[in-house]
């Protein structure tokens, strides 16, 4: 029996990072690079309009169905997609690999061909980005990345929406990433390119984002070791857990290696006085972020979480109508 889950090898990672997802008639959203900067901005502005709409229930996706294949746990992504489909007049199907033939070894190619003849859009949360790409290659309908080991582009739509709402366009600003150079950080690298901002990443040695991504964004992305160097003058400071899903066995060593990379109030005081702090959640207070930063009265992380719903509604409309 072939398990749906396959751990990424170096070759798979190298392949996965070659994006964007071109040469397909169907538009997918596997990384932020699948849409143009103008399209991404249109989605952000539509998300803001939907958020303030007097009619949160629309019919733009009436009779359309979203299939959701989730191999990893999720609260925000799952709920926001399901609610988004309901509010747009459509329906969603949650498909756990444990309950479908995917979990019993039916190939990704066959699953993509079959599902995409029945539903109108598919979202997948899995480990290897290359599997998402393979699925998309055989899908007749748009495929959306709900998180892979390499990227989390839907989260970046919500993060960008949150910044745009509070501070206007992010172009030209400095953004600091403090912590693990994993999927969220790598999506911030793509965001720096698409939304035209400077990104300074503070991470310990050995936890850098993929070198290929760094090589092609050298003009706007840099790595430092001292978090203070990253946050100085930053308009936005972002972080994520130190041990992501799939890193559970490395948790102890990661806690040691990341000590000194916690986002504290003191660290935030070196950023611009109006700097926003964002975290995709779930958070570990006392690890990557101090409780008084996350729970500050003006904390934006709850808006950020809510914006997953609005941003994904705008994305679904963009891909499906
Ligand atoms: N931020 C995020 O993707 O959260 P979930 O894992 O709860 O979906
Ligand atoms: N980096 C985290 C993000 C969770 C939303 C993970 O992959 O577990």
Coordinates of C-alpha atoms and ligand atoms in Angstrom, one line a residue:
X1 CA 0.0 0.0 0.0
X2 CA 1.4 3.4 -1.0
X3 CA 0.8 6.0 1.7
X4 CA -0.3 9.4 0.6
X5 CA 2.4 10.8 2.9
X6 CA 5.9 10.8 1.5
X7 CA 8.7 12.7 3.1
X8 CA 10.5 15.1 0.8
X9 CA 13.9 14.3 -0.5
X10 CA 16.3 16.9 -1.7
X11 CA 15.4 16.3 -5.3
X12 CA 11.7 16.8 -4.7
X13 CA 12.4 20.0 -2.8
X14 CA 14.6 21.3 -5.6
X15 CA 11.8 20.5 -8.1
X16 CA 9.1 21.9 -6.0
X17 CA 10.9 25.3 -5.7
X18 CA 11.1 25.8 -9.4
X19 CA 7.6 27.3 -9.6
X20 CA 5.6 29.1 -10.9
X21 CA 2.9 26.7 -12.1
X22 CA 2.8 27.7 -15.7
X23 CA 1.9 25.9 -19.0
X24 CA -1.5 24.9 -17.7
X25 CA -4.8 26.4 -18.9
X26 CA -6.3 26.0 -15.5
X27 CA -5.1 28.6 -13.0
X28 CA -3.8 27.2 -9.7
X29 CA -2.6 28.8 -6.5
X30 CA 0.3 26.7 -5.4
X31 CA 2.5 29.6 -4.5
X32 CA 2.2 33.4 -4.6
X33 CA 4.1 33.4 -7.9
X34 CA 1.1 31.7 -9.7
X35 CA -0.6 35.1 -9.7
X36 CA 0.7 38.4 -10.9
X37 CA 1.4 41.3 -8.5
X38 CA -1.7 43.1 -9.9
X39 CA -3.9 40.0 -9.5
X40 CA -2.7 39.6 -5.9
X41 CA -3.5 43.2 -5.1
X42 CA -6.9 42.8 -6.7
X43 CA -7.6 39.8 -4.4
X44 CA -6.5 41.8 -1.3
X45 CA -8.8 44.7 -2.3
X46 CA -11.7 42.4 -3.0
X47 CA -11.1 40.6 0.4
X48 CA -11.3 44.0 2.2
X49 CA -14.5 44.8 0.3
X50 CA -16.0 41.4 1.1
X51 CA -15.1 41.9 4.8
X52 CA -17.1 45.2 4.9
X53 CA -19.9 44.0 2.6
X54 CA -23.4 44.5 4.0
X55 CA -24.2 41.2 2.3
X56 CA -21.7 38.7 3.6
X57 CA -23.7 35.9 1.9
X58 CA -23.3 36.1 -1.8
X59 CA -24.1 33.7 -4.6
X60 CA -20.9 34.0 -6.6
X61 CA -20.1 30.3 -6.1
X62 CA -23.6 29.0 -6.2
X63 CA -23.7 25.3 -7.0
X64 CA -19.9 25.0 -6.9
X65 CA -18.1 22.6 -4.7
X66 CA -14.7 22.8 -3.0
X67 CA -12.9 19.5 -2.1
X68 CA -10.5 19.8 0.8
X69 CA -7.8 17.1 1.1
X70 CA -6.0 17.6 4.5
X71 CA -3.2 15.4 5.5
X72 CA -2.1 17.6 8.4
X73 CA -4.1 19.2 11.2
X74 CA -5.8 22.5 10.7
X75 CA -8.2 24.9 12.5
X76 CA -8.1 28.2 10.6
X77 CA -7.5 26.9 7.1
X78 CA -10.2 24.3 7.2
X79 CA -12.8 26.4 8.9
X80 CA -12.2 29.5 6.8
X81 CA -12.5 27.5 3.5
X82 CA -15.7 25.8 4.6
X83 CA -17.3 29.0 5.8
X84 CA -16.1 30.8 2.7
X85 CA -17.9 28.3 0.5
X86 CA -21.1 28.6 2.5
X87 CA -21.0 32.4 2.4
X88 CA -20.5 32.4 -1.3
X89 CA -23.4 30.0 -1.9
X90 CA -21.4 26.9 -2.6
X91 CA -20.5 23.7 -0.7
X92 CA -17.4 22.0 0.6
X93 CA -16.3 18.5 1.2
X94 CA -13.7 17.6 3.7
X95 CA -11.7 14.6 2.6
X96 CA -9.3 13.0 5.0
X97 CA -6.8 10.6 3.3
X98 CA -7.6 8.2 6.1
X99 CA -11.1 7.8 4.8
X100 CA -10.5 8.0 1.1
X101 CA -8.8 5.7 -1.4
X102 CA -5.8 8.2 -1.4
X103 CA -4.9 6.8 2.0
X104 CA -5.0 3.3 0.6
X105 CA -2.6 4.0 -2.2
X106 CA -4.8 5.2 -5.1
X107 CA -2.4 7.4 -7.1
X108 CA -2.3 11.2 -6.9
X109 CA -2.7 11.3 -10.7
X110 CA -5.9 9.2 -10.7
X111 CA -7.3 10.9 -7.7
X112 CA -6.8 14.3 -9.3
X113 CA -8.4 13.2 -12.6
X114 CA -11.5 11.7 -10.8
X115 CA -12.1 14.5 -8.3
X116 CA -11.6 17.3 -10.8
X117 CA -14.4 15.8 -12.9
X118 CA -16.8 16.2 -10.0
X119 CA -15.9 19.3 -8.0
X120 CA -15.1 22.8 -9.1
X121 CA -12.0 23.6 -7.0
X122 CA -9.7 21.6 -4.8
X123 CA -7.5 22.6 -1.8
X124 CA -4.8 20.4 -0.4
X125 CA -2.7 20.5 2.8
X126 CA 0.2 18.0 2.6
X127 CA 3.9 17.6 3.3
X128 CA 5.7 17.5 -0.1
X129 CA 5.1 20.5 -2.4
X130 CA 5.9 18.2 -5.3
X131 CA 2.8 16.2 -4.6
X132 CA 0.6 19.2 -4.7
X133 CA 2.2 20.1 -8.1
X134 CA 1.6 16.6 -9.4
X135 CA -2.0 16.8 -8.3
X136 CA -2.4 20.1 -10.0
X137 CA -0.9 18.8 -13.2
X138 CA -3.6 16.2 -13.5
X139 CA -6.5 18.4 -12.3
X140 CA -9.0 20.0 -14.6
X141 CA -10.0 22.5 -11.9
X142 CA -8.0 25.0 -9.8
X143 CA -5.9 23.6 -7.0
X144 CA -5.1 25.7 -4.0
X145 CA -2.2 25.2 -1.6
X146 CA -3.6 25.0 2.0
X147 CA 0.0 24.5 3.2
X148 CA 2.9 22.3 2.3
X149 CA 6.4 22.0 3.8
X150 CA 7.5 24.7 1.4
X151 CA 4.8 27.3 1.2
X152 CA 1.6 28.7 2.8
X153 CA 0.4 31.3 0.3
X154 CA -3.2 31.5 1.6
X155 CA -1.8 32.7 4.9
X156 CA 0.2 35.4 3.1
X157 CA -3.0 36.7 1.5
X158 CA -4.4 37.2 5.0
X159 CA -1.2 38.7 6.3
X160 CA -1.0 41.2 3.4
X161 CA -4.6 42.1 3.8
X162 CA -4.0 42.8 7.5
X163 CA -1.1 45.1 6.7
X164 CA -2.9 46.9 3.8
X165 CA -5.9 47.5 6.1
X166 CA -3.9 49.1 8.8
X167 CA -0.9 50.7 7.0
X168 CA -1.8 50.8 3.3
X169 CA 0.3 49.3 0.5
X170 CA 3.3 47.4 1.8
X171 CA 5.5 48.3 -1.2
X172 CA 8.8 49.8 -0.1
X173 CA 8.4 48.9 3.5
X174 CA 10.9 46.8 5.5
X175 CA 9.6 43.5 6.9
X176 CA 11.4 41.4 9.5
X177 CA 11.0 37.6 9.7
X178 CA 12.4 36.3 13.1
X179 CA 12.7 32.5 13.4
X180 CA 12.5 29.4 11.3
X181 CA 13.2 29.6 7.6
X182 CA 10.4 27.1 6.9
X183 CA 7.1 27.3 4.9
X184 CA 5.9 30.6 6.3
X185 CA 9.2 32.3 5.9
X186 CA 9.5 31.0 2.3
X187 CA 6.1 32.4 1.5
X188 CA 7.3 35.8 2.9
X189 CA 10.1 35.6 0.4
X190 CA 7.7 35.2 -2.4
X191 CA 5.6 38.0 -1.0
X192 CA 8.6 40.3 -0.9
X193 CA 8.9 39.8 -4.6
X194 CA 5.2 40.0 -5.5
X195 CA 4.4 42.9 -3.1
X196 CA 7.7 44.7 -3.6
X197 CA 9.1 45.0 0.0
X198 CA 12.4 44.4 1.7
X199 CA 12.6 41.3 3.8
X200 CA 15.3 40.7 6.5
X201 CA 15.3 37.2 7.9
X202 CA 16.9 36.5 11.3
X203 CA 17.4 32.8 11.9
X204 CA 20.0 30.5 13.5
X205 CA 22.5 28.8 11.3
X206 CA 21.1 25.7 9.8
X207 CA 17.5 26.9 9.7
X208 CA 17.7 29.2 6.7
X209 CA 15.1 29.1 3.9
X210 CA 15.9 27.3 0.7
X211 CA 19.0 28.7 -1.1
X212 CA 17.4 28.6 -4.5
X213 CA 14.7 31.0 -3.2
X214 CA 17.3 33.3 -1.6
X215 CA 19.4 33.3 -4.8
X216 CA 16.6 34.6 -6.9
X217 CA 15.5 37.3 -4.5
X218 CA 18.9 38.6 -3.5
X219 CA 17.9 42.2 -4.4
X220 CA 15.3 42.3 -1.6
X221 CA 15.9 39.4 0.8
X222 CA 18.8 39.0 3.2
X223 CA 19.7 36.8 6.2
X224 CA 21.1 38.1 9.5
X225 CA 21.8 36.2 12.7
X226 CA 20.8 38.9 15.2
X227 CA 17.1 39.5 15.4
X228 CA 17.8 43.2 16.4
X229 CA 19.4 43.7 12.9
X230 CA 16.3 42.4 11.3
X231 CA 13.7 44.4 13.2
X232 CA 15.5 47.8 13.2
X233 CA 13.3 50.1 11.1
X234 CA 10.8 47.3 10.2
X235 CA 7.1 48.1 9.6
X236 CA 6.1 44.5 10.1
X237 CA 7.6 41.8 12.3
X238 CA 6.4 38.2 11.7
X239 CA 7.2 34.8 13.1
X240 CA 6.0 31.2 13.3
X241 CA 6.5 28.2 15.6
X242 CA 10.0 26.8 15.9
X243 CA 8.8 23.2 15.3
X244 CA 6.3 23.0 12.5
X245 CA 4.1 20.0 11.7
X246 CA 6.6 17.3 10.6
X247 CA 9.3 18.6 12.9
X248 CA 7.9 17.1 16.1
X249 CA 10.9 14.9 16.7
X250 CA 13.3 17.8 16.4
X251 CA 11.4 19.9 19.0
X252 CA 13.9 19.6 21.8
X253 CA 16.9 20.6 19.7
X254 CA 15.0 23.3 18.0
X255 CA 14.0 24.9 21.3
X256 CA 17.8 25.1 22.1
X257 CA 18.8 26.4 18.7
X258 CA 16.1 29.1 18.5
X259 CA 16.7 30.5 22.0
X260 CA 17.4 34.2 21.6
X261 CA 14.9 34.4 18.6
X262 CA 11.8 35.1 20.7
X263 CA 9.8 38.2 19.6
X264 CA 9.6 40.2 22.8
X265 CA 8.3 43.6 23.6
X266 CA 11.9 44.7 23.9
X267 CA 12.6 43.4 20.4
X268 CA 9.5 45.1 19.0
X269 CA 10.6 48.4 20.5
X270 CA 13.5 48.4 18.0
X271 CA 11.1 48.2 15.1
X272 CA 9.2 51.3 13.9
X273 CA 6.9 52.7 16.6
X274 CA 3.9 51.7 14.5
X275 CA 5.2 48.3 13.5
X276 CA 2.7 45.4 13.3
X277 CA 3.4 42.0 14.7
X278 CA 1.9 39.0 12.8
X279 CA 1.8 35.3 13.5
X280 CA -0.1 32.7 11.4
X281 CA -1.1 30.8 14.6
X282 CA -1.2 28.4 16.3
X283 CA 1.4 30.1 18.6
X284 CA 3.6 28.9 21.5
X285 CA 3.7 31.7 24.0
X286 CA 7.1 31.9 25.7
X287 CA 8.8 30.2 22.7
X288 CA 8.8 32.1 19.4
X289 CA 6.7 35.0 20.9
X290 CA 6.2 36.5 24.3
X291 CA 2.7 36.4 25.7
X292 CA 2.5 40.2 26.1
X293 CA 3.3 40.7 22.4
X294 CA 0.7 38.2 21.2
X295 CA -2.0 39.2 23.7
X296 CA -1.3 43.0 23.5
X297 CA -4.6 45.0 23.4
X298 CA -3.7 46.2 19.9
X299 CA -2.5 42.7 18.7
X300 CA -3.3 42.2 15.0
X301 CA -3.1 38.4 15.1
X302 CA -6.8 38.0 15.6
X303 CA -7.6 40.2 12.6
X304 CA -5.0 38.3 10.7
X305 CA -6.8 35.0 11.6
X306 CA -10.2 36.4 10.6
X307 CA -8.8 37.7 7.3
X308 CA -8.1 34.1 6.3
X309 CA -11.9 33.9 5.6
X310 CA -12.1 37.1 3.6
X311 CA -8.9 36.6 1.6
X312 CA -9.9 33.0 0.7
X313 CA -13.4 34.1 -0.4
X314 CA -11.7 36.6 -2.8
X315 CA -9.3 33.9 -4.0
X316 CA -12.1 31.4 -4.6
X317 CA -14.0 34.0 -6.6
X318 CA -10.9 34.8 -8.6
X319 CA -10.2 31.2 -9.5
X320 CA -13.7 29.9 -10.0
X321 CA -15.7 32.6 -11.7
Ligands
LIG1 N1 -2.5 29.5 10.2 C1 -3.0 28.3 9.9 O1 -2.9 27.8 8.7 O2 -3.7 27.7 10.8 P1 -4.3 26.2 10.8 O3 -3.1 25.2 10.9 O4 -5.1 26.1 12.0 O5 -5.1 26.0 9.6
LIG2 N1 4.9 26.4 10.0 C1 3.7 25.9 10.6 C2 2.5 26.6 10.0 C3 1.2 26.2 10.6 C4 0.1 27.0 10.1 C5 3.6 24.4 10.2 O1 3.9 24.0 9.0 O2 3.2 23.6 11.0

